[in-house]
Amino acid sequence: VKEERKLVIGFSQCVSNDAWREAMHEEMYRELSFYPSLDLVIKDAGGDSKVQIENIKAFQEMGVDLLIVSPNESAPITGVVEEVFQSGIPVIVVDRNINSSQFSAYIGGDSFEIGKTVGQYILNTYPNDHRILEIWGLKGSSPAKERHQGLRSTIDGSDHYIKYQIDGEWEREVAKERFREFLKSNQDAQFDIVFCHNDVMAISASEVCKEFGLVDVKILGIDALPGPRAGLQAVSDGVLDATFFYPTGGDKAIEVAWKILSNDSFEKLNFMQTAPVDFTNIRVIKQQTDRIINQQANIIRQSEMIASQVKIYNNQRGLLIVFGMT
Ligand code: FRU
């Protein structure tokens, strides 16, 4: 019997040392189990745009059937993605964007919209806390720029303003070190709100505030990931005052990849929704996400049980054939 060739998806991931990216990969593999003819190969650039360019070129040379890419930074990655797209390989951009519309589909949260939602939340919830310290994600990556611009678009013209800005590069340790340094060298700095472009930096910021005795400062992050040490738990524990959902879109990326590869129709731009999470809704949201996590674990257990039953069935069938009983 001629075995059918599997279709190969190459996923160029910008970095993968954090829970958000791990969640993205898990979603992708879960969705992949519905499409047995798809194979996924992930290459991690470790947060280095040069490595990512090499990874994308390697995928092109391998002759992947479709490329998924989450660009570390927009500008350096744009050219090579355009090249792959022009060579006829379909391209799905996830989460971070490039500086061009030369791709088949985009999937991810709308970071400008998230920044706007953060701004509205601040205006409504903290009308008297005007001074914001902003801890940025990597400056060359699109969500960092868009989250900043979205926030500005709501607070500009109000009494609220961004008084200080720190580069945290999306990283827990970088944010922690730079924020500490900032507080040491600006001992009279005064601010009411720390807005971080993601939750891992926000959790770091909260630890630093504690070290420096800044107990009244409000701390906001983005991602709202379930699981230990992640955003939802941090809001539940009072470590963060609020976070905002930023879905990974991992399952959707595989779903759209399948549509493209099977010549089905698909949307080019797929933005996922955000919403604030704070003390007013954290209990119900945590209950729901805990239920989902349990159900997912059950689904995995069920499919393992089905696989072992199928194995037993095949073995028994093999025996019947050997003894000529079929
Ligand atoms: C994970 C991450 C998220 C953030 C996203 C932006 O690597 O830093 O925390 O929301 O990337 O691209």
Short mmCIF file of C-alpha atoms and ligand atoms in Angstrom, two decimals:
data_model
loop_
_atom_site.label_atom_id
_atom_site.label_comp_id
_atom_site.label_asym_id
_atom_site.label_seq_id
_atom_site.Cartn_x
_atom_site.Cartn_y
_atom_site.Cartn_z
CA VAL A 1 0.00 0.00 0.00
CA LYS A 2 1.37 3.39 -0.93
CA GLU A 3 1.54 5.55 2.18
CA GLU A 4 0.22 9.07 1.64
CA ARG A 5 2.75 11.84 2.15
CA LYS A 6 1.98 13.99 5.16
CA LEU A 7 1.72 17.74 4.69
CA VAL A 8 4.40 19.54 6.65
CA ILE A 9 3.81 22.80 8.50
CA GLY A 10 6.96 24.62 9.57
CA PHE A 11 6.44 26.90 12.56
CA SER A 12 9.09 29.53 13.14
CA GLN A 13 8.62 30.50 16.78
CA CYS A 14 10.39 33.66 17.98
CA VAL A 15 11.09 32.40 21.49
CA SER A 16 9.73 29.56 23.59
CA ASN A 17 10.99 29.86 27.13
CA ASP A 18 7.69 31.02 28.60
CA ALA A 19 4.32 29.60 29.60
CA TRP A 20 2.43 31.65 27.00
CA ARG A 21 4.38 30.08 24.11
CA GLU A 22 4.07 26.63 25.73
CA ALA A 23 0.30 27.12 25.84
CA MET A 24 0.39 28.07 22.16
CA HIS A 25 2.24 24.85 21.27
CA GLU A 26 -0.14 22.73 23.36
CA GLU A 27 -3.13 24.26 21.57
CA MET A 28 -1.50 23.56 18.23
CA TYR A 29 -0.83 19.88 19.04
CA ARG A 30 -4.34 19.41 20.43
CA GLU A 31 -5.85 20.81 17.22
CA LEU A 32 -3.41 18.78 15.09
CA SER A 33 -4.87 15.55 16.49
CA PHE A 34 -7.94 16.25 14.32
CA TYR A 35 -5.84 16.28 11.13
CA PRO A 36 -3.77 13.07 10.92
CA SER A 37 -2.34 14.08 7.53
CA LEU A 38 -0.62 17.17 9.01
CA ASP A 39 2.85 17.23 10.53
CA LEU A 40 4.21 20.14 12.56
CA VAL A 41 7.89 21.03 12.89
CA ILE A 42 8.75 23.86 15.31
CA LYS A 43 12.01 25.81 15.18
CA ASP A 44 12.70 28.16 18.09
CA ALA A 45 14.76 31.29 17.39
CA GLY A 46 15.51 31.88 21.09
CA GLY A 47 14.58 35.57 20.81
CA ASP A 48 17.20 36.26 18.11
CA SER A 49 15.91 37.74 14.83
CA LYS A 50 19.01 36.59 12.88
CA VAL A 51 18.44 32.99 13.98
CA GLN A 52 14.79 33.34 13.03
CA ILE A 53 15.71 34.42 9.48
CA GLU A 54 17.94 31.31 9.20
CA ASN A 55 15.14 29.10 10.54
CA ILE A 56 12.67 30.45 8.00
CA LYS A 57 15.17 29.93 5.15
CA ALA A 58 15.74 26.36 6.35
CA PHE A 59 11.99 25.71 6.23
CA GLN A 60 11.88 27.09 2.68
CA GLU A 61 14.75 24.79 1.63
CA MET A 62 13.03 21.82 3.29
CA GLY A 63 10.05 22.57 1.04
CA VAL A 64 7.45 22.86 3.82
CA ASP A 65 3.86 22.99 2.57
CA LEU A 66 2.98 25.95 4.79
CA LEU A 67 4.88 28.33 7.05
CA ILE A 68 3.57 29.68 10.35
CA VAL A 69 5.65 32.49 11.81
CA SER A 70 5.58 34.51 15.01
CA PRO A 71 8.15 37.24 14.23
CA ASN A 72 10.56 38.19 17.00
CA GLU A 73 10.75 41.75 15.65
CA SER A 74 8.79 43.13 12.70
CA ALA A 75 11.43 44.91 10.57
CA PRO A 76 14.17 42.24 10.34
CA ILE A 77 11.73 39.39 9.62
CA THR A 78 9.54 41.14 7.01
CA GLY A 79 11.81 40.54 3.96
CA VAL A 80 12.31 36.82 4.40
CA VAL A 81 8.60 36.22 5.07
CA GLU A 82 7.71 38.16 1.90
CA GLU A 83 10.20 36.02 -0.04
CA VAL A 84 8.67 32.77 1.20
CA PHE A 85 5.17 34.02 0.43
CA GLN A 86 6.18 35.13 -3.08
CA SER A 87 7.76 31.72 -3.73
CA GLY A 88 4.25 30.24 -3.46
CA ILE A 89 4.37 28.82 0.08
CA PRO A 90 1.30 29.91 2.09
CA VAL A 91 2.24 31.90 5.21
CA ILE A 92 0.27 32.37 8.43
CA VAL A 93 1.55 35.11 10.75
CA VAL A 94 0.62 34.60 14.41
CA ASP A 95 0.74 36.97 17.42
CA ARG A 96 3.51 39.39 16.40
CA ASN A 97 3.20 40.93 12.94
CA ILE A 98 5.52 41.90 10.07
CA ASN A 99 5.60 45.31 8.33
CA SER A 100 3.75 44.09 5.27
CA SER A 101 0.51 42.43 4.22
CA GLN A 102 2.26 39.81 2.09
CA PHE A 103 1.00 36.73 3.93
CA SER A 104 -2.00 34.44 3.57
CA ALA A 105 -3.53 34.99 7.00
CA TYR A 106 -2.91 36.68 10.35
CA ILE A 107 -4.11 35.16 13.63
CA GLY A 108 -3.77 36.71 17.05
CA GLY A 109 -4.97 39.25 19.54
CA ASP A 110 -5.38 42.87 18.46
CA SER A 111 -2.74 44.60 20.57
CA PHE A 112 -3.90 48.13 19.67
CA GLU A 113 -7.39 47.20 20.88
CA ILE A 114 -5.88 45.71 24.06
CA GLY A 115 -3.96 48.94 24.72
CA LYS A 116 -7.21 50.89 24.26
CA THR A 117 -9.02 48.55 26.66
CA VAL A 118 -6.25 49.03 29.24
CA GLY A 119 -6.62 52.82 28.85
CA GLN A 120 -10.39 52.70 29.29
CA TYR A 121 -9.97 50.45 32.31
CA ILE A 122 -7.50 52.90 33.88
CA LEU A 123 -9.78 55.91 33.26
CA ASN A 124 -12.80 54.13 34.74
CA THR A 125 -11.15 52.32 37.64
CA TYR A 126 -8.49 54.80 38.78
CA PRO A 127 -9.87 58.29 37.99
CA ASN A 128 -7.54 59.92 40.51
CA ASP A 129 -4.34 57.99 39.75
CA HIS A 130 -2.84 59.93 36.87
CA ARG A 131 0.85 58.97 36.70
CA ILE A 132 1.68 55.81 34.78
CA LEU A 133 4.99 53.95 34.62
CA GLU A 134 5.02 51.75 31.52
CA ILE A 135 7.22 48.65 31.20
CA TRP A 136 7.56 47.81 27.52
CA GLY A 137 7.87 44.52 25.64
CA LEU A 138 10.60 44.30 22.98
CA LYS A 139 10.50 47.68 21.21
CA GLY A 140 10.85 46.21 17.69
CA SER A 141 7.95 43.79 18.11
CA SER A 142 4.49 44.81 16.95
CA PRO A 143 2.45 44.05 20.12
CA ALA A 144 4.69 46.33 22.21
CA LYS A 145 4.26 49.28 19.83
CA GLU A 146 0.53 48.65 19.43
CA ARG A 147 -0.16 48.22 23.16
CA HIS A 148 1.59 51.54 23.80
CA GLN A 149 -0.24 53.33 20.96
CA GLY A 150 -3.60 51.85 22.01
CA LEU A 151 -3.10 53.10 25.56
CA ARG A 152 -2.07 56.57 24.33
CA SER A 153 -5.13 56.72 22.06
CA THR A 154 -7.43 56.56 25.10
CA ILE A 155 -5.53 58.55 27.72
CA ASP A 156 -4.09 61.37 25.59
CA GLY A 157 -6.13 64.49 26.31
CA SER A 158 -7.16 63.21 29.76
CA ASP A 159 -5.38 63.93 33.07
CA HIS A 160 -3.68 60.53 32.86
CA TYR A 161 -0.23 60.38 31.32
CA ILE A 162 2.78 58.10 30.86
CA LYS A 163 5.39 59.60 33.14
CA TYR A 164 8.15 56.96 32.88
CA GLN A 165 8.99 54.23 30.38
CA ILE A 166 11.26 51.20 30.90
CA ASP A 167 12.33 48.54 28.36
CA GLY A 168 11.49 45.12 29.77
CA GLU A 169 11.85 43.24 26.43
CA TRP A 170 8.95 40.89 27.43
CA GLU A 171 11.32 39.15 29.90
CA ARG A 172 10.81 38.54 33.61
CA GLU A 173 14.46 39.11 34.61
CA VAL A 174 15.14 42.04 32.29
CA ALA A 175 12.07 43.88 33.56
CA LYS A 176 13.00 43.17 37.16
CA GLU A 177 16.60 44.37 36.81
CA ARG A 178 15.71 47.54 34.86
CA PHE A 179 12.85 48.49 37.19
CA ARG A 180 15.10 48.01 40.23
CA GLU A 181 17.84 50.11 38.63
CA PHE A 182 15.28 52.79 37.78
CA LEU A 183 14.01 52.98 41.37
CA LYS A 184 17.55 53.09 42.78
CA SER A 185 18.61 55.94 40.55
CA ASN A 186 15.29 57.86 40.75
CA GLN A 187 14.52 57.77 44.44
CA ASP A 188 12.01 60.60 44.26
CA ALA A 189 10.09 59.04 41.32
CA GLN A 190 6.34 59.13 41.92
CA PHE A 191 3.77 57.12 40.01
CA ASP A 192 0.39 55.53 40.74
CA ILE A 193 0.09 52.77 38.16
CA VAL A 194 2.62 50.34 36.65
CA PHE A 195 1.40 49.11 33.28
CA CYS A 196 3.43 46.18 31.91
CA HIS A 197 3.06 44.85 28.36
CA ASN A 198 2.78 41.28 29.70
CA ASP A 199 2.07 39.43 32.94
CA VAL A 200 5.51 37.93 33.53
CA MET A 201 6.96 41.46 33.65
CA ALA A 202 4.01 42.63 35.77
CA ILE A 203 4.64 39.87 38.32
CA SER A 204 8.33 40.93 38.44
CA ALA A 205 7.27 44.56 38.84
CA SER A 206 5.03 43.61 41.73
CA GLU A 207 7.96 41.89 43.48
CA VAL A 208 10.15 44.96 42.97
CA CYS A 209 7.42 47.29 44.30
CA LYS A 210 7.24 45.10 47.41
CA GLU A 211 11.03 45.29 47.86
CA PHE A 212 10.87 49.09 47.70
CA GLY A 213 7.82 49.38 49.96
CA LEU A 214 5.58 50.76 47.19
CA VAL A 215 2.35 49.27 48.53
CA ASP A 216 -0.27 51.55 46.95
CA VAL A 217 0.88 51.24 43.35
CA LYS A 218 -1.62 49.51 41.01
CA ILE A 219 -0.06 46.89 38.76
CA LEU A 220 -1.55 45.86 35.42
CA GLY A 221 -0.38 43.20 32.98
CA ILE A 222 -1.52 41.42 29.81
CA ASP A 223 -2.00 37.71 28.83
CA ALA A 224 -4.35 36.37 31.57
CA LEU A 225 -2.93 32.87 31.28
CA PRO A 226 -4.24 30.09 33.55
CA GLY A 227 -1.84 27.93 35.59
CA PRO A 228 0.54 28.46 38.51
CA ARG A 229 2.61 31.69 38.56
CA ALA A 230 0.63 33.03 35.57
CA GLY A 231 -1.66 36.05 35.27
CA LEU A 232 -4.98 34.67 36.48
CA GLN A 233 -3.41 33.20 39.60
CA ALA A 234 -1.56 36.49 40.20
CA VAL A 235 -4.83 38.46 40.08
CA SER A 236 -6.46 35.90 42.33
CA ASP A 237 -3.58 36.26 44.85
CA GLY A 238 -3.68 40.07 44.68
CA VAL A 239 -0.17 40.19 43.13
CA LEU A 240 -1.64 41.98 40.09
CA ASP A 241 -4.56 44.40 40.15
CA ALA A 242 -5.71 43.48 36.65
CA THR A 243 -4.74 41.61 33.50
CA PHE A 244 -6.22 41.47 30.00
CA PHE A 245 -6.78 38.36 27.88
CA TYR A 246 -4.32 37.84 25.04
CA PRO A 247 -5.23 34.47 23.45
CA THR A 248 -2.37 32.57 21.78
CA GLY A 249 -4.44 31.55 18.74
CA GLY A 250 -2.49 28.25 18.48
CA ASP A 251 -5.54 26.09 17.68
CA LYS A 252 -6.93 28.64 15.25
CA ALA A 253 -3.58 28.74 13.39
CA ILE A 254 -3.76 24.98 12.73
CA GLU A 255 -7.43 25.20 11.76
CA VAL A 256 -6.69 27.94 9.20
CA ALA A 257 -3.57 26.06 7.97
CA TRP A 258 -5.78 23.06 7.24
CA LYS A 259 -8.30 25.26 5.38
CA ILE A 260 -5.54 26.77 3.25
CA LEU A 261 -3.96 23.38 2.50
CA SER A 262 -7.29 21.81 1.59
CA ASN A 263 -8.30 24.76 -0.62
CA ASP A 264 -11.16 25.73 1.65
CA SER A 265 -12.14 29.39 2.10
CA PHE A 266 -10.64 31.31 5.04
CA GLU A 267 -10.50 34.82 6.50
CA LYS A 268 -7.26 36.75 5.98
CA LEU A 269 -7.38 38.66 9.29
CA ASN A 270 -8.43 36.77 12.40
CA PHE A 271 -8.33 38.96 15.51
CA MET A 272 -9.16 37.44 18.88
CA GLN A 273 -11.01 39.28 21.62
CA THR A 274 -9.70 40.69 24.88
CA ALA A 275 -11.37 41.50 28.22
CA PRO A 276 -10.18 42.77 31.59
CA VAL A 277 -9.78 40.42 34.56
CA ASP A 278 -9.68 41.90 38.06
CA PHE A 279 -11.04 41.24 41.57
CA THR A 280 -14.62 41.72 40.29
CA ASN A 281 -14.59 38.70 37.95
CA ILE A 282 -11.50 36.61 38.78
CA ARG A 283 -13.40 33.97 40.79
CA VAL A 284 -15.81 33.03 38.04
CA ILE A 285 -13.09 33.18 35.36
CA LYS A 286 -10.78 30.94 37.37
CA GLN A 287 -13.59 28.46 37.95
CA GLN A 288 -14.22 28.32 34.22
CA THR A 289 -10.57 27.99 33.19
CA ASP A 290 -9.98 25.30 35.86
CA ARG A 291 -12.95 23.37 34.43
CA ILE A 292 -11.55 23.68 30.91
CA ILE A 293 -8.12 22.48 32.07
CA ASN A 294 -9.76 19.44 33.72
CA GLN A 295 -11.79 18.67 30.62
CA GLN A 296 -8.68 18.91 28.45
CA ALA A 297 -6.86 16.48 30.72
CA ASN A 298 -9.86 14.11 30.44
CA ILE A 299 -9.81 14.34 26.65
CA ILE A 300 -6.10 13.43 26.63
CA ARG A 301 -6.79 10.47 28.98
CA GLN A 302 -9.68 9.32 26.81
CA SER A 303 -7.62 9.42 23.63
CA GLU A 304 -4.81 7.48 25.34
CA MET A 305 -7.36 4.85 26.40
CA ILE A 306 -8.78 4.65 22.87
CA ALA A 307 -5.26 4.26 21.46
CA SER A 308 -4.49 1.39 23.85
CA GLN A 309 -7.84 -0.32 23.03
CA VAL A 310 -7.05 -0.03 19.31
CA LYS A 311 -3.65 -1.63 19.97
CA ILE A 312 -5.22 -4.55 21.86
CA TYR A 313 -7.81 -4.99 19.08
CA ASN A 314 -5.11 -5.02 16.38
CA ASN A 315 -3.01 -7.56 18.32
CA GLN A 316 -6.00 -9.85 18.77
CA ARG A 317 -6.94 -9.49 15.11
CA GLY A 318 -3.35 -10.37 14.20
CA LEU A 319 -3.61 -13.56 16.26
CA LEU A 320 -6.90 -14.53 14.62
CA ILE A 321 -5.29 -14.07 11.21
CA VAL A 322 -2.26 -16.17 12.23
CA PHE A 323 -4.57 -19.00 13.31
CA GLY A 324 -6.62 -18.66 10.15
CA MET A 325 -9.73 -17.80 12.12
CA THR A 326 -10.92 -14.86 9.99
C1 FRU B 1 5.27 35.57 25.17
C2 FRU B 1 4.92 37.02 25.06
C3 FRU B 1 3.60 37.29 25.75
C4 FRU B 1 3.16 38.51 25.04
C5 FRU B 1 3.54 38.14 23.63
C6 FRU B 1 3.69 39.27 22.70
O1 FRU B 1 6.51 35.27 24.57
O2 FRU B 1 5.94 37.80 25.61
O3 FRU B 1 3.73 37.43 27.12
O4 FRU B 1 1.83 38.82 25.21
O5 FRU B 1 4.73 37.40 23.73
O6 FRU B 1 4.14 38.85 21.46
#
